[in-house]
mmCIF file of C-alpha atoms and ligand atoms in Angstrom:
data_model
loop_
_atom_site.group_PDB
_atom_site.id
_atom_site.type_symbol
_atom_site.label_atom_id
_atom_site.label_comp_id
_atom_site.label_asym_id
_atom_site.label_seq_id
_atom_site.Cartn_x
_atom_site.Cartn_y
_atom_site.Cartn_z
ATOM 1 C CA UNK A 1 -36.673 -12.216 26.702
ATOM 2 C CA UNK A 2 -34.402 -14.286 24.880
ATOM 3 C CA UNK A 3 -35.435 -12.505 21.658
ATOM 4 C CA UNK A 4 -34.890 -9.241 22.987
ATOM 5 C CA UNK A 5 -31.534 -10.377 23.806
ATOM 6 C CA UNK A 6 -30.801 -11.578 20.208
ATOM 7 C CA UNK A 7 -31.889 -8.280 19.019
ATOM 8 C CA UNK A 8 -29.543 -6.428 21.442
ATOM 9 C CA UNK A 9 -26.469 -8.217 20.036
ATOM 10 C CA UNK A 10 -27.413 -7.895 16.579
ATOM 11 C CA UNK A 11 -27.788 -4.222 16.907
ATOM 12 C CA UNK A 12 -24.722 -3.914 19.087
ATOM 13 C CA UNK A 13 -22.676 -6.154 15.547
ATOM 14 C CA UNK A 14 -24.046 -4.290 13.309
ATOM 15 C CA UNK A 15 -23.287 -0.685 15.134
ATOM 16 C CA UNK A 16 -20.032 -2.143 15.453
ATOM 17 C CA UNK A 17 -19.401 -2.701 12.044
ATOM 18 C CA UNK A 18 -20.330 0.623 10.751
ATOM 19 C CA UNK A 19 -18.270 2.277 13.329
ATOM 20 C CA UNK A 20 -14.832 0.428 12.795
ATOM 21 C CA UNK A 21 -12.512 2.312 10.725
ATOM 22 C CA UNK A 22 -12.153 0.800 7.106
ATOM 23 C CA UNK A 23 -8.604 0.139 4.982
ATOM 24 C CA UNK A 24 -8.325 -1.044 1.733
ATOM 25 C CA UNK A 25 -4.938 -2.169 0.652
ATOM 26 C CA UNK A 26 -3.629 -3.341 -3.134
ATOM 27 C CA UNK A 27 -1.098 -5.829 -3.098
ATOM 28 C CA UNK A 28 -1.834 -7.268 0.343
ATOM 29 C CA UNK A 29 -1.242 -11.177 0.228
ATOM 30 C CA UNK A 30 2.517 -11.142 0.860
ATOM 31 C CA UNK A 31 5.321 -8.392 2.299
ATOM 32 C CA UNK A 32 4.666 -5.193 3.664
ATOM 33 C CA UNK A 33 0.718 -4.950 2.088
ATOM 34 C CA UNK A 34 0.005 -8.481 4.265
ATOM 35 C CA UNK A 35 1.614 -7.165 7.578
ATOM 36 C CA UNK A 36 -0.418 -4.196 7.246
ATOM 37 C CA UNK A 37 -3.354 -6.295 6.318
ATOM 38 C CA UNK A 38 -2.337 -8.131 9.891
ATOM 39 C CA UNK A 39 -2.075 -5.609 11.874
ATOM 40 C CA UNK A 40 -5.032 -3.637 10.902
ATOM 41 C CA UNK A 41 -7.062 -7.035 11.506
ATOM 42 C CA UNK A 42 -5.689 -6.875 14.952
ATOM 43 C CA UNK A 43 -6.387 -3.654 15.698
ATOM 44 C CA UNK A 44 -10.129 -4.387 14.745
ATOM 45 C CA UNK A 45 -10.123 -2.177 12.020
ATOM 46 C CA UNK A 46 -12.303 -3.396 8.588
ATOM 47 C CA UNK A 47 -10.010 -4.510 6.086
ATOM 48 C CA UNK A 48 -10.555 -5.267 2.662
ATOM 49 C CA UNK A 49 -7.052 -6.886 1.547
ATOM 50 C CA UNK A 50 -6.680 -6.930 -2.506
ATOM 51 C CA UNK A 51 -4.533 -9.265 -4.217
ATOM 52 C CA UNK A 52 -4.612 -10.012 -8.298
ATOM 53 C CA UNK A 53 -3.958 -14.257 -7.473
ATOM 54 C CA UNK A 54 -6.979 -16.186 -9.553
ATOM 55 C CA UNK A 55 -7.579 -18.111 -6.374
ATOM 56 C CA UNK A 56 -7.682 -16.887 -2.804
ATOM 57 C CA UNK A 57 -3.891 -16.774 -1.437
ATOM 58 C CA UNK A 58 -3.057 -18.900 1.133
ATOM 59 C CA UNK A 59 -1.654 -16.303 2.850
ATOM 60 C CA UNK A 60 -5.447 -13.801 3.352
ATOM 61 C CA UNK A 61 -7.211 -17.457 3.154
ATOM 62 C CA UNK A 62 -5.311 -18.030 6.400
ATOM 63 C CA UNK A 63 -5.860 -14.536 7.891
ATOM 64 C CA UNK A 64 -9.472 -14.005 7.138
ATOM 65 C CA UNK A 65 -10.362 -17.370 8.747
ATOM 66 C CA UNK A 66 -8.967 -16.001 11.996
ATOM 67 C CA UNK A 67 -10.554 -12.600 11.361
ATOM 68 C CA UNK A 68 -14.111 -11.855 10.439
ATOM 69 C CA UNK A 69 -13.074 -8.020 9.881
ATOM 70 C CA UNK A 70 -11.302 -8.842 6.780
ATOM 71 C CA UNK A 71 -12.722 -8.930 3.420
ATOM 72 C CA UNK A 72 -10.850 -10.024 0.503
ATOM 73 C CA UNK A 73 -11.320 -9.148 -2.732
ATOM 74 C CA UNK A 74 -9.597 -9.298 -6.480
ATOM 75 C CA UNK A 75 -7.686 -6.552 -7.897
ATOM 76 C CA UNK A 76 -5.242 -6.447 -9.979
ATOM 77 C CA UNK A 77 -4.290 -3.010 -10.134
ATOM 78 C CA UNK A 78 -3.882 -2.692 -14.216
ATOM 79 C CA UNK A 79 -7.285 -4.401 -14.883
ATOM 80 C CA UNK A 80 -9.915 -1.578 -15.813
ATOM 81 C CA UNK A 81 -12.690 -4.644 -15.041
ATOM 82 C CA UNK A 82 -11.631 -6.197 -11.301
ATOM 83 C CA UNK A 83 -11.225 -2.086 -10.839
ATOM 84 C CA UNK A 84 -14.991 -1.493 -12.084
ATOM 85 C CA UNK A 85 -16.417 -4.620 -10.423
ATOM 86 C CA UNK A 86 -14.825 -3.392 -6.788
ATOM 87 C CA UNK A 87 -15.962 -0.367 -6.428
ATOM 88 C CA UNK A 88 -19.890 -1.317 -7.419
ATOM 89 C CA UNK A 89 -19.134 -3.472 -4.433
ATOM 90 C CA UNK A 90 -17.927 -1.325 -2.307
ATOM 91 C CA UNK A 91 -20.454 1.813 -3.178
ATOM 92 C CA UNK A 92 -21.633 3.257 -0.336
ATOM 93 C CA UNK A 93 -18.749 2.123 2.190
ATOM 94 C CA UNK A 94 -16.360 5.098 3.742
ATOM 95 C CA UNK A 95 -13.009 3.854 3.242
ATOM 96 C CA UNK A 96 -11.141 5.933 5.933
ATOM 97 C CA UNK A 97 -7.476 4.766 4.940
ATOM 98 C CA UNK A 98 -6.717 3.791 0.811
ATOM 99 C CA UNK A 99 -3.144 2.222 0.803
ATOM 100 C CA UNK A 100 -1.918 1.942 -2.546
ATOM 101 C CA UNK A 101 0.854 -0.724 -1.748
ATOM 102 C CA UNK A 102 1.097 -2.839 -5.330
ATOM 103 C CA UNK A 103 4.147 -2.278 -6.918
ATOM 104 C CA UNK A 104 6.695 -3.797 -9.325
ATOM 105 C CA UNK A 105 9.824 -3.583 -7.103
ATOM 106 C CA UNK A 106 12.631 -4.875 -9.750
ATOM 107 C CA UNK A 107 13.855 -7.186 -7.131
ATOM 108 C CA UNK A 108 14.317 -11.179 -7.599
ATOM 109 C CA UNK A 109 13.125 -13.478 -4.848
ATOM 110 C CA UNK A 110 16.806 -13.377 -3.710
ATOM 111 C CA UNK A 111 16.823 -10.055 -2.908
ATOM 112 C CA UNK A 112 19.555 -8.949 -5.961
ATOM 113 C CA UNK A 113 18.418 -6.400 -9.021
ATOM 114 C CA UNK A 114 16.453 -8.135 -11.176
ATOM 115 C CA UNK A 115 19.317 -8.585 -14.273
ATOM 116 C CA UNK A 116 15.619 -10.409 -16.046
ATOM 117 C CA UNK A 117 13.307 -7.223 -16.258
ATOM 118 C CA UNK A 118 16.689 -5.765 -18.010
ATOM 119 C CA UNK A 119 16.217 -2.179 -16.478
ATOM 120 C CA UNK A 120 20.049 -1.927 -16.164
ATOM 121 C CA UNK A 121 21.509 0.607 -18.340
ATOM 122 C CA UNK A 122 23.355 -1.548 -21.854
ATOM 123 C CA UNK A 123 20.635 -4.154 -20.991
ATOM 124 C CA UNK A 124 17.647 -2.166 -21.692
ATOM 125 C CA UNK A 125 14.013 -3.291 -23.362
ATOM 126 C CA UNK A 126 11.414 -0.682 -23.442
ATOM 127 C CA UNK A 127 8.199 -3.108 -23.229
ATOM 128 C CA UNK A 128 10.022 -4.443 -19.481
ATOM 129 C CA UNK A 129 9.027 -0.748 -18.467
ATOM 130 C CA UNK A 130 5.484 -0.900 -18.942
ATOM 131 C CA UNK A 131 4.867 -2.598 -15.863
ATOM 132 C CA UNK A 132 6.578 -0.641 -13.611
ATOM 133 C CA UNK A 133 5.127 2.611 -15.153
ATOM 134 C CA UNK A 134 1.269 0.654 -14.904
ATOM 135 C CA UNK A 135 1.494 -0.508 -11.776
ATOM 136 C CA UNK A 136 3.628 1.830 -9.908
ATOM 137 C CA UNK A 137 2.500 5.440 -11.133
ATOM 138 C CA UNK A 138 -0.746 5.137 -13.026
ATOM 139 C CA UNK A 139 -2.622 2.489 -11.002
ATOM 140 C CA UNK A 140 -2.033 3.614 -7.660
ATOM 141 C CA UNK A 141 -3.870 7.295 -9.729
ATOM 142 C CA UNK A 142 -6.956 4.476 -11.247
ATOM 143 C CA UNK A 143 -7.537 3.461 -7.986
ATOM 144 C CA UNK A 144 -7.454 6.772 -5.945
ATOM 145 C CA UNK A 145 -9.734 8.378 -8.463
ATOM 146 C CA UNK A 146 -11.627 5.101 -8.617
ATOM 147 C CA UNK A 147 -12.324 4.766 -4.627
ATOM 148 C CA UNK A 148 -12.337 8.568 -3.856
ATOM 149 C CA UNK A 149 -15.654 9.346 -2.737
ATOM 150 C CA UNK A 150 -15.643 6.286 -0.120
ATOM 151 C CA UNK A 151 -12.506 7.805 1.122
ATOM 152 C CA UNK A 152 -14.518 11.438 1.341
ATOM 153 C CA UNK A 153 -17.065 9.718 2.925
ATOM 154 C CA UNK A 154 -15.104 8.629 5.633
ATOM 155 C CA UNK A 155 -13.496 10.009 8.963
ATOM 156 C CA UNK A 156 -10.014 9.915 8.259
ATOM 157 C CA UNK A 157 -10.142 10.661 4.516
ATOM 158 C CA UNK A 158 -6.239 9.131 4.300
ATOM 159 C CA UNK A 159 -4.695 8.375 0.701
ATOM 160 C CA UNK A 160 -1.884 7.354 1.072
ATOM 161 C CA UNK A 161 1.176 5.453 -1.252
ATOM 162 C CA UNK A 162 4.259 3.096 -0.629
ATOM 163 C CA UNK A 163 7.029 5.154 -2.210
ATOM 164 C CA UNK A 164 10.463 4.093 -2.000
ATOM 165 C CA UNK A 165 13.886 6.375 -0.999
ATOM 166 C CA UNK A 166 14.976 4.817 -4.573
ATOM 167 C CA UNK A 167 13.095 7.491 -6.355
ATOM 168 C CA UNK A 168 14.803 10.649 -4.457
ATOM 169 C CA UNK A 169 15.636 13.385 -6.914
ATOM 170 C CA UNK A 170 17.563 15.333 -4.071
ATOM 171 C CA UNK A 171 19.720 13.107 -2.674
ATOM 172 C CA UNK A 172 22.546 13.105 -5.207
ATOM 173 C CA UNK A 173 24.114 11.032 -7.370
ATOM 174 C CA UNK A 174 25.689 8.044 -4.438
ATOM 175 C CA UNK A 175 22.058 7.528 -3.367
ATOM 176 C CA UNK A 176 20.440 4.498 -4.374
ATOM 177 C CA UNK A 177 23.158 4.568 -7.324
ATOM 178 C CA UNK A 178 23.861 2.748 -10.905
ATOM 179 C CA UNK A 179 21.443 0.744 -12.067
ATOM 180 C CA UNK A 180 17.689 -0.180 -11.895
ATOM 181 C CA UNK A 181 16.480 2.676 -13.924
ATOM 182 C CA UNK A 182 12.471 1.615 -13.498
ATOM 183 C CA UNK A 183 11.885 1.274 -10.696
ATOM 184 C CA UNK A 184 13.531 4.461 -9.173
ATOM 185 C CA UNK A 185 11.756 6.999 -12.055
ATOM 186 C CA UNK A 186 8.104 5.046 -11.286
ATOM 187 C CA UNK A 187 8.588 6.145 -7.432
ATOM 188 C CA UNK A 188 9.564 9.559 -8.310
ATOM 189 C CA UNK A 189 6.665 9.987 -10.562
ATOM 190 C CA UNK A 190 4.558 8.527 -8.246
ATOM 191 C CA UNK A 191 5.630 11.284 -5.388
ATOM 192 C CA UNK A 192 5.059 13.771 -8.059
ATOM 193 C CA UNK A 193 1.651 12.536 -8.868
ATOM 194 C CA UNK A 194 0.549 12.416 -4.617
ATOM 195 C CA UNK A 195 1.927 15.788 -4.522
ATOM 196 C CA UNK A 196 -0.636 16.890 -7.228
ATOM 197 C CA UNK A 197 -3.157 14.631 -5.634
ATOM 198 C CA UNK A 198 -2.924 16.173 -2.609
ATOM 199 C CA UNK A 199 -3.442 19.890 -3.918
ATOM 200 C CA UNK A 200 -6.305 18.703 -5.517
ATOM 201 C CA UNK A 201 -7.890 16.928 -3.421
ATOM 202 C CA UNK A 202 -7.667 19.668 -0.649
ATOM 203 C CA UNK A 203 -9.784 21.816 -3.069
ATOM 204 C CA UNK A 204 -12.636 19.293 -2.759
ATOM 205 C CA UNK A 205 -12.235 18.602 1.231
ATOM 206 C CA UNK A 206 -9.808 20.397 3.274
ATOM 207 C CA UNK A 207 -10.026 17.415 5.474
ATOM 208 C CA UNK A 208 -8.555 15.098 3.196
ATOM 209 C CA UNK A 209 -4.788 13.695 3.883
ATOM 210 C CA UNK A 210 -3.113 12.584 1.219
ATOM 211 C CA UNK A 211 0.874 11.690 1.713
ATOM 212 C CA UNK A 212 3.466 8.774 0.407
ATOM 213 C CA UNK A 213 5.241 6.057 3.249
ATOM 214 C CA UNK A 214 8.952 5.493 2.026
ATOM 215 C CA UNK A 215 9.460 2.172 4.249
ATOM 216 C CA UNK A 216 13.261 2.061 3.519
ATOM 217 C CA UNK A 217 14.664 -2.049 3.499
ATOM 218 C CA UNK A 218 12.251 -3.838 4.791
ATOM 219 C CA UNK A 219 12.878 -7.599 5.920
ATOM 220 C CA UNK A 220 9.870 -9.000 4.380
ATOM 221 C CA UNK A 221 9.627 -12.592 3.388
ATOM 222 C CA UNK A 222 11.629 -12.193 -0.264
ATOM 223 C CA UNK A 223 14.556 -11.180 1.548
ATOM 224 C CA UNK A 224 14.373 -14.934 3.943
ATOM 225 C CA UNK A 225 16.687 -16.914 1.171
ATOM 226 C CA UNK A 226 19.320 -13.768 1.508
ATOM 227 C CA UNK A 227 22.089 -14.876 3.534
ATOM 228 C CA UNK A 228 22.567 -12.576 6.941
ATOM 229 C CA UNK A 229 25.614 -11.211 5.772
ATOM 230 C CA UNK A 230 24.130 -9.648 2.994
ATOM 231 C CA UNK A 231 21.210 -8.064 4.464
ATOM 232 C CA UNK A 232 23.905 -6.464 7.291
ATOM 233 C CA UNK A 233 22.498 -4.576 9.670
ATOM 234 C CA UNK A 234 20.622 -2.629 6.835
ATOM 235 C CA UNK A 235 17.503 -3.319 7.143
ATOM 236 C CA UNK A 236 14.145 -3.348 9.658
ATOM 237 C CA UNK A 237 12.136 -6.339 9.928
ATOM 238 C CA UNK A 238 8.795 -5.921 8.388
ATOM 239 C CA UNK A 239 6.357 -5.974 11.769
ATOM 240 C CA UNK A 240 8.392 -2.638 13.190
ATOM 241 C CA UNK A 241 8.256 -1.017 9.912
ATOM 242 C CA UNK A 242 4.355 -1.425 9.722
ATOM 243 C CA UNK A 243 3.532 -0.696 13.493
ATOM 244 C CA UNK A 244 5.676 2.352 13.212
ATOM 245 C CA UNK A 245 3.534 3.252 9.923
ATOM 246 C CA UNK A 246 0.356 2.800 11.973
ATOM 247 C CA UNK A 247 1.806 5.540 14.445
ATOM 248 C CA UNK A 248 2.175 7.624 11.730
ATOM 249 C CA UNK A 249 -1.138 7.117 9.993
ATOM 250 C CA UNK A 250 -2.949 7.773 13.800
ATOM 251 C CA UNK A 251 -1.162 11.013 14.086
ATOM 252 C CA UNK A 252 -1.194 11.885 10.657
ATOM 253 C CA UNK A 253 -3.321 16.037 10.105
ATOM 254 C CA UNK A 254 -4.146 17.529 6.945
ATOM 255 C CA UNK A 255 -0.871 19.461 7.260
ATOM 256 C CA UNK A 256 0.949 15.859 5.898
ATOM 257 C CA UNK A 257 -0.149 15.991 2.971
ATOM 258 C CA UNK A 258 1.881 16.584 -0.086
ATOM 259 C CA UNK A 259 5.065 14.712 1.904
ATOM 260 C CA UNK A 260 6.609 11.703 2.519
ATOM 261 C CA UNK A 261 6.824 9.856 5.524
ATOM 262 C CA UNK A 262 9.444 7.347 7.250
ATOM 263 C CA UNK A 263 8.029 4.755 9.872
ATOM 264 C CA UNK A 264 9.252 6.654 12.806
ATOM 265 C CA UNK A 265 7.469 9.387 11.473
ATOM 266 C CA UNK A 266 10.252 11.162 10.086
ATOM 267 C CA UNK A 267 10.017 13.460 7.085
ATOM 268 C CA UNK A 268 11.685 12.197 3.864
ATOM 269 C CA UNK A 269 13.194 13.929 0.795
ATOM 270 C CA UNK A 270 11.989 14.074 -2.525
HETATM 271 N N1 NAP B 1 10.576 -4.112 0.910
HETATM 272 C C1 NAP B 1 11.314 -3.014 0.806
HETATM 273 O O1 NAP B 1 12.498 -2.985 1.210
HETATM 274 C C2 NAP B 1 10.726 -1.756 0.205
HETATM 275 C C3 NAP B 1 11.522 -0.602 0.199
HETATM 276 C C4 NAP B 1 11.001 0.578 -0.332
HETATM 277 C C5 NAP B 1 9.717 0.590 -0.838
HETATM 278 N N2 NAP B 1 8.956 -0.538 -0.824
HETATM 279 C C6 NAP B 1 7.601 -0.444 -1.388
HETATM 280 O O2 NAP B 1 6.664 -1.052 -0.499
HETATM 281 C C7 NAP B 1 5.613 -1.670 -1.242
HETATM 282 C C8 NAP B 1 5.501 -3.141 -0.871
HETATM 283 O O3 NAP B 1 6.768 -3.749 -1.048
HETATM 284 P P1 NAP B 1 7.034 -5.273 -0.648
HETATM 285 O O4 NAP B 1 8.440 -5.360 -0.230
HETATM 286 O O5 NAP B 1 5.970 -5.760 0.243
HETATM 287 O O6 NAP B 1 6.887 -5.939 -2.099
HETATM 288 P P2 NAP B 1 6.509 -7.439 -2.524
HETATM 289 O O7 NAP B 1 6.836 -8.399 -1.434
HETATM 290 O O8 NAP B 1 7.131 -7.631 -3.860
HETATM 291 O O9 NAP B 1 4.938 -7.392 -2.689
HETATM 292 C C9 NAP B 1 4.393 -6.666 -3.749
HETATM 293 C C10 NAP B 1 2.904 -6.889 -3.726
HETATM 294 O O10 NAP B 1 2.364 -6.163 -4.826
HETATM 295 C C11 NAP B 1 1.528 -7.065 -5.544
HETATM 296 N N3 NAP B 1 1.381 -6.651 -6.928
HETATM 297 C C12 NAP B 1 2.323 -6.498 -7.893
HETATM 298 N N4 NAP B 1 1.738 -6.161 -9.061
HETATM 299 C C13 NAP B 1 0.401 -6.104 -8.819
HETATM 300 C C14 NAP B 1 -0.730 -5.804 -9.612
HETATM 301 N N5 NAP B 1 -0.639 -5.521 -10.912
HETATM 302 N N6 NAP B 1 -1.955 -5.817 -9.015
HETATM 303 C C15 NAP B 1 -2.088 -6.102 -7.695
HETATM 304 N N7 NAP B 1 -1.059 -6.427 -6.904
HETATM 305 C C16 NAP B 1 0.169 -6.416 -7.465
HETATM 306 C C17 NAP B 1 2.206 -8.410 -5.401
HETATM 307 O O11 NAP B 1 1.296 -9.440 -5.760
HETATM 308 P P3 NAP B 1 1.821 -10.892 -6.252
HETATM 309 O O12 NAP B 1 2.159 -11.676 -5.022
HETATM 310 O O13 NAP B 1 0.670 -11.452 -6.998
HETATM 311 O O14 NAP B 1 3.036 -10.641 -7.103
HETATM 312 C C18 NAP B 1 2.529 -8.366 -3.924
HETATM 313 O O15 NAP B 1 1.407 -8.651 -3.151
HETATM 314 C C19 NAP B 1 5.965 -1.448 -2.719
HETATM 315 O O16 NAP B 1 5.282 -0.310 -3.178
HETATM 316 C C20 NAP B 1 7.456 -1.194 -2.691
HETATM 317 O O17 NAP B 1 7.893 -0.422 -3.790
HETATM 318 C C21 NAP B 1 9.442 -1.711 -0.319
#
């Protein structure tokens, strides 16, 4: 009897586990990639949280010892290798939501343009642009074509991409204006690239949703050293910005694709 019971659970785990939803998110040990890591967790969803730290961050150490449902794994998004060596790991497993999150944001740890990566305009050195070019427009394209027949293979067949309003070609010249030429051309490439993404991938499943997340200022641990006055009444603390995202992402329909999304769901310009 008692071995019957066993079994019961077992199956009941296991059915479990192949019927949660799956997300894999790059960049996920700190900011906006960890509070979605979080909340996903909560929500019961699997999730396999990336960072490219040689050791375990404290940060998914701490979260995946409260939560069996995470997994995480190494990936730094520019290395062809960790890239290679995840997805033999993860062959076979739908992935029903790929968040490419990773990015080089040009940003010091106080929250002021980084004057060090030089990307201001008088100040400029062309190898401080490789970076933002590798791992904000042609990783987030590695790992999508890298990971897409788990996401095929899925229900939700979701890629989706952090973009930022800083890469707007539309909204004229006082937007996001002056300096910080990197970072704002990576995000417009990279809504250029989901855009062709998205037309292709409908060609191989009409099913498939592919669409960028513009999160707008985000109150995420970096900013915690800014002083108040300074952040003004600007921003939106990170947990609202990521619930609202899940929202988004549960009401999200092929018809998203090729556009990008604010966190109250809210269509954004290019
Ligand atoms: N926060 C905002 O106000 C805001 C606004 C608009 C758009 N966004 C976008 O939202 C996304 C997340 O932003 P955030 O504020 O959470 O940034 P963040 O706090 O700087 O976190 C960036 C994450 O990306 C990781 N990362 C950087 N390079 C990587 C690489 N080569 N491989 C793997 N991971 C890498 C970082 O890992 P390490 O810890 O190892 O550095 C970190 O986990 C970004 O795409 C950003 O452009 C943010």
């Amino acid at each position: 009897m008692k071995t019957k019971c066993l079994l019961v659970i077992a199956a009941m785990l296991v059915s479990f586990a192949a019927s949660a939803e799956t997300i894999l998110i790059t960049g996920s040990n700190r900011g906006i990639g960890l509070e979605f890591a979080k909340q996903y967790a909560d929500k019961g969803w699997h999730v396999i949280a990336t960072h490219r730290r040689e050791q375990v961050p404290d940060t998914l150490a701490e979260l995946s010892s409260e939560y069996d449902n995470l997994q995480v794994e190494t990936l730094d998004v520019n290395n062809a290798v960790h890239l290679q060596a995840l997805v033999a790991r993860l062959e076979g497993m739908p992935i029903d939501v790929l968040l490419n999150n990773a990015a080089v944001m040009g940003i010091n740890a106080t929250g002021t343009l980084a004057e060090q990566t030089n990307e201001n305009f008088g100040t400029l050195v062309p190898e401080h642009f490789m970076p933002y070019f590798t791992t904000n427009v042609l990783a987030p394209l590695l790992v999508s074509e890298a990971l897409v027949e788990n996401v095929l293979a899925s229900d939700r067949k979701m890629i989706l991409n952090m973009t930022s309003g800083a890469g707007s070609v539309t909204m004229g010249m006082e937007a996001f204006a002056g300096t910080g030429f990197y970072y704002k051309s990576t995000k417009a490439a990279l809504n250029r690239n989901m855009v062709n993404l998205a037309a292709h991938l409908r060609t191989l499943d009409p099913e498939a949703i592919t669409f960028n997340l513009a999160p707008g200022f985000t109150i995420t641990e970096r900013f915690e050293g800014m002083a108040e006055d300074e952040i003004g009444n600007r921003g939106t603390p990170v947990k609202d910005v990521v619930a609202g995202f899940i929202e988004v992402i549960d009401q999200a329909t092929p018809e998203y694709s090729g556009s990008i999304y604010g966190f109250e769901g809210e269509l954004k310009p290019f």
